[in-house]
Coordinates of C-alpha atoms in Angstrom, one line a residue:
X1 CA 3.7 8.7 46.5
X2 CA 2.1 5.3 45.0
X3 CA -1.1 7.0 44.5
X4 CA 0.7 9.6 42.6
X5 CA 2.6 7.0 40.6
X6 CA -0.5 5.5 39.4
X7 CA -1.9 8.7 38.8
X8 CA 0.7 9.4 36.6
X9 CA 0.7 6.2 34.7
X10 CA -2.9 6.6 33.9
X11 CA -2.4 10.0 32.4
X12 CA 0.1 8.8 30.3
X13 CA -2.3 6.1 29.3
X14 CA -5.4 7.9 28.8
X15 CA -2.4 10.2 26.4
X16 CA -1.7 7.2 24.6
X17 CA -5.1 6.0 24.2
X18 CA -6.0 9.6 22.7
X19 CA -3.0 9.6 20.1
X20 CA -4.3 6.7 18.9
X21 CA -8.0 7.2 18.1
X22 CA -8.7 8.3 14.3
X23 CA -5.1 8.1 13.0
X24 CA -5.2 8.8 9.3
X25 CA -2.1 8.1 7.1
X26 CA -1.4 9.5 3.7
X27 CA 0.0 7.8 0.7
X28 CA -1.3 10.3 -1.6
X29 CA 2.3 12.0 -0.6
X30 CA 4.3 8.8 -2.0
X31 CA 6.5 9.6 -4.5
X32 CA 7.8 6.4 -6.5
X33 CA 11.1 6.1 -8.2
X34 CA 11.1 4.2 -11.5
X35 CA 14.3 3.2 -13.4
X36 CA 12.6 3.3 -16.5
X37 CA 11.6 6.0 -19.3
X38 CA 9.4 5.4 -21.9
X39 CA 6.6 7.0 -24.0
X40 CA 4.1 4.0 -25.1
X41 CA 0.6 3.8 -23.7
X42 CA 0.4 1.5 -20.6
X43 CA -2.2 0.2 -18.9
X44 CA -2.7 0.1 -14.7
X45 CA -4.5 -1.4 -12.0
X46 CA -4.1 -1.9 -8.7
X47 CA -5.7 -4.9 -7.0
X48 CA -7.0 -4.9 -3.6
X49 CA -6.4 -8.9 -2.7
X50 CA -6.8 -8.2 1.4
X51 CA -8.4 -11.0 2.7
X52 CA -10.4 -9.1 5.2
X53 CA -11.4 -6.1 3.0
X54 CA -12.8 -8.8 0.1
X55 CA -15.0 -11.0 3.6
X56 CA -16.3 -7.3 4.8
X57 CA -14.6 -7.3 7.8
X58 CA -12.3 -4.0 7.3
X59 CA -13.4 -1.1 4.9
X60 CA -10.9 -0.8 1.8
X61 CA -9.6 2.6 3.2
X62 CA -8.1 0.2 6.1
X63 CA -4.2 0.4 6.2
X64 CA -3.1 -0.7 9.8
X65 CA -3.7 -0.4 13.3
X66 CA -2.7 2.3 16.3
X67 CA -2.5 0.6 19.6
X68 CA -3.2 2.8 23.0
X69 CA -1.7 2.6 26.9
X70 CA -2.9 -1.1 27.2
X71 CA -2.5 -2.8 23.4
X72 CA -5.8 -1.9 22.4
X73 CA -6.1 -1.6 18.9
X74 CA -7.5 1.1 16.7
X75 CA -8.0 1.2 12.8
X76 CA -6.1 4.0 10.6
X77 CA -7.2 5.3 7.5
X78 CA -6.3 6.4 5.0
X79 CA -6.3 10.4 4.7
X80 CA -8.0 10.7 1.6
X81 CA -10.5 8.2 2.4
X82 CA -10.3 6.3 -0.6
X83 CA -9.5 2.7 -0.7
X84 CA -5.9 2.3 0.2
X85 CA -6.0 0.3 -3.4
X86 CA -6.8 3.7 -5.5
X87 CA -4.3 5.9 -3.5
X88 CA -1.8 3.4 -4.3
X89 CA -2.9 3.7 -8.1
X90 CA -2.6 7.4 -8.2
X91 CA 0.9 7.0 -7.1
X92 CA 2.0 4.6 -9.5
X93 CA -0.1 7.0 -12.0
X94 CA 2.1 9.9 -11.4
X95 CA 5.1 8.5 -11.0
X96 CA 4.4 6.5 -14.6
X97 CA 3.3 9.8 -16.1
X98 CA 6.2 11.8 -14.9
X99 CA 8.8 8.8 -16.6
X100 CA 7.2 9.8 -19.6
X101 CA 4.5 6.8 -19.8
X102 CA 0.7 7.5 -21.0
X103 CA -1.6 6.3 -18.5
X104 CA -4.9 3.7 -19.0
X105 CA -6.1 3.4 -15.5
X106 CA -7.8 0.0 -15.3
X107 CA -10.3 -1.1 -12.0
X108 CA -11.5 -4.3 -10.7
X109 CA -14.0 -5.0 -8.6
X110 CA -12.6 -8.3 -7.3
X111 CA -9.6 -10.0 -7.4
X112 CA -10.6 -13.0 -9.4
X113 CA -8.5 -14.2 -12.3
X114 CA -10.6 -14.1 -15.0
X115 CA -12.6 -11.4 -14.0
X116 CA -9.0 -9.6 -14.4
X117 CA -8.2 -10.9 -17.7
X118 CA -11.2 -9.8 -19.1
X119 CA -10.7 -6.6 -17.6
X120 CA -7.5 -5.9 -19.5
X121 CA -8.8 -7.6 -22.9
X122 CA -11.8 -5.1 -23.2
X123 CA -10.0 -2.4 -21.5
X124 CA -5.6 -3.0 -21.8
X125 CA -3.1 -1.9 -23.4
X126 CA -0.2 -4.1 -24.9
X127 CA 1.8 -3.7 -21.6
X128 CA -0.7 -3.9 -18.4
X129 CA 1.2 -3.3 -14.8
X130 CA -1.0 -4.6 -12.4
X131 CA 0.2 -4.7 -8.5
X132 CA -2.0 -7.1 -6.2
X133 CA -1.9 -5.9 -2.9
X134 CA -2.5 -9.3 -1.0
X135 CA -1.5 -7.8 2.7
X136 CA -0.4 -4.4 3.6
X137 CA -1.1 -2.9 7.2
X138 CA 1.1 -1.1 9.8
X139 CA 0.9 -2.3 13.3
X140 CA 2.1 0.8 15.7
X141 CA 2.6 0.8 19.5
X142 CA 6.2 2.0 20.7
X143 CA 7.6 0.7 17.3
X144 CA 6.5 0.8 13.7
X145 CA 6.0 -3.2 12.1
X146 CA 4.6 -3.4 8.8
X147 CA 3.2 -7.0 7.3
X148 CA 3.2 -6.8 3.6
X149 CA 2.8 -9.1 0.8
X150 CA 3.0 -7.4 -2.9
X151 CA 3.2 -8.8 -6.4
X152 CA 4.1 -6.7 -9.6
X153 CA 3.1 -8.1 -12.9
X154 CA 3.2 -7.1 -16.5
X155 CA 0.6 -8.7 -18.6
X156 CA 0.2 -8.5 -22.8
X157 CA -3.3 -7.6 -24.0
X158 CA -5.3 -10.6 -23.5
X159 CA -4.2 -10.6 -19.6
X160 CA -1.2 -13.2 -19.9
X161 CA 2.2 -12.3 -17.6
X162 CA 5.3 -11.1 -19.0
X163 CA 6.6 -10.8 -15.6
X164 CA 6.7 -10.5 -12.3
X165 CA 8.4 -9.6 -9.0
X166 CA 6.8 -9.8 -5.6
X167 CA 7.7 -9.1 -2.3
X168 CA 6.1 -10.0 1.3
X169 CA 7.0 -10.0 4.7
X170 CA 7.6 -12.7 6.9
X171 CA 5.5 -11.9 10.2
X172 CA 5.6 -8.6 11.7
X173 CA 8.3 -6.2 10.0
X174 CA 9.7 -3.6 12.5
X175 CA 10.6 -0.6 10.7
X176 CA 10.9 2.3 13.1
X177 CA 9.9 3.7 16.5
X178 CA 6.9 5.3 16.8
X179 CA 6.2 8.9 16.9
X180 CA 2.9 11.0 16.8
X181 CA 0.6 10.5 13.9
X182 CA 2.5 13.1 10.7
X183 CA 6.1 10.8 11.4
X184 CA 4.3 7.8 11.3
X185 CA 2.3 8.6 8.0
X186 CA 6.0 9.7 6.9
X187 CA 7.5 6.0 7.9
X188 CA 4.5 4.0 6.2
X189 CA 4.8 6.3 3.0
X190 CA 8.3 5.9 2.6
X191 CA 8.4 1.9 2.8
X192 CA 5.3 1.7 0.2
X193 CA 7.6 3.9 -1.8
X194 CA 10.7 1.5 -1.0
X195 CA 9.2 -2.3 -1.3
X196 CA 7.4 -0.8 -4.7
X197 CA 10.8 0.6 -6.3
X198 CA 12.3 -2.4 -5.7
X199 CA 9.5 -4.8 -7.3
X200 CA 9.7 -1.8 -10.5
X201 CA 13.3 -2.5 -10.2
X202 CA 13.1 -6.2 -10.6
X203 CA 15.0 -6.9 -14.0
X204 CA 12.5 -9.1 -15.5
X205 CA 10.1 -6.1 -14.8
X206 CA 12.2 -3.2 -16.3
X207 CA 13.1 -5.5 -19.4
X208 CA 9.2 -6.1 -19.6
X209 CA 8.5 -2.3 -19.5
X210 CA 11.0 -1.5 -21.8
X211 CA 11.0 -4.3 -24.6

């Protein structure tokens, strides 16, 4: 009877430790709400701030990590394969466009300050909504946590802020159980979708966007 227990609880194992090889997720499927219309030109640019995507020790299509049987982590990725950065851009691109906004994608190849500003001075518009993405990575076992830490800004042509609203999580997150690899995309999609509403939502932002 024991040996059939263990059997047992090493097939579930070795289960578990299958799910979670090669886990994609896909944020291409985010759909963000604004609370804003407009039709001015606006510029964008997503900023990929992740400490261990700028040192080289995670590729930028990183986004979290599926644990197996014993807590043995495994990297997901993102489904398209593009840095998490530009499928967060496309998003906000769509979402932007479809509120009526014409889109100037902007792209930076590091996070640096200056290197930004000059960015938008050769490149802006007069309104520039850049989101740094300083943390953002799901950590899944039998529960969902997500570790976040977000800032939306608005900047005027020569890269200074008009505004800004961020948003980061203290520690680990827990957001919902965990399922097989489609309802866990589903849960990481829909918080990107919530914490980035809300930062849109920020007043100082929406008075910003529409001034």
């Amino acid at each position: 009877m024991r040996l059939f227990k263990y059997s047992i609880a090493l097939l579930c194992l070795s289960f578990l430790t299958g799910c979670a090889v090669g886990n994609q997720y896909d944020y291409q499927q985010a759909d963000v709400s604004l609370p804003i219309k407009g039709t001015d030109k606006v510029s964008l640019g997503v900023i990929d701030n992740r400490s261990y995507v700028i040192n080289g020790d995670k590729s930028a299509n990183f986004i979290g990590l599926q644990r197996g049987g014993f807590g043995n982590p495994f990297e997901v990725t993102t489904s398209s394969g593009k840095p998490l950065t530009e499928d967060m851009s496309d998003v906000l691109e769509r979402s932007l466009v479809q509120s009526g906004f014409q889109v100037n994608k902007l792209y930076f190849s590091s996070p640096d300050t200056s290197m930004v500003a000059n960015v938008i001075k050769n490149n802006g518009q007069q309104k520039n909504i850049i989101l740094t993405v300083s943390e953002w990575k799901t950590d899944v076992m039998m529960n969902i946590a997500l570790i976040y830490d977000l800032e939306l800004q608005v900047k005027d042509q020569e890269g200074r802020e008009i505004a800004s609203a961020s948003a980061r999580s203290t520690g680990k997150e827990k957001i919902s159980g965990a399922g097989f690899q489609g309802q866990n995309s589903r849960v990481a999609v829909s918080a990107f979708e919530t914490k980035v509403s809300r930062l849109f939502n920020n007043p100082a932002i929406v008075k910003a966007l529409k001034d």
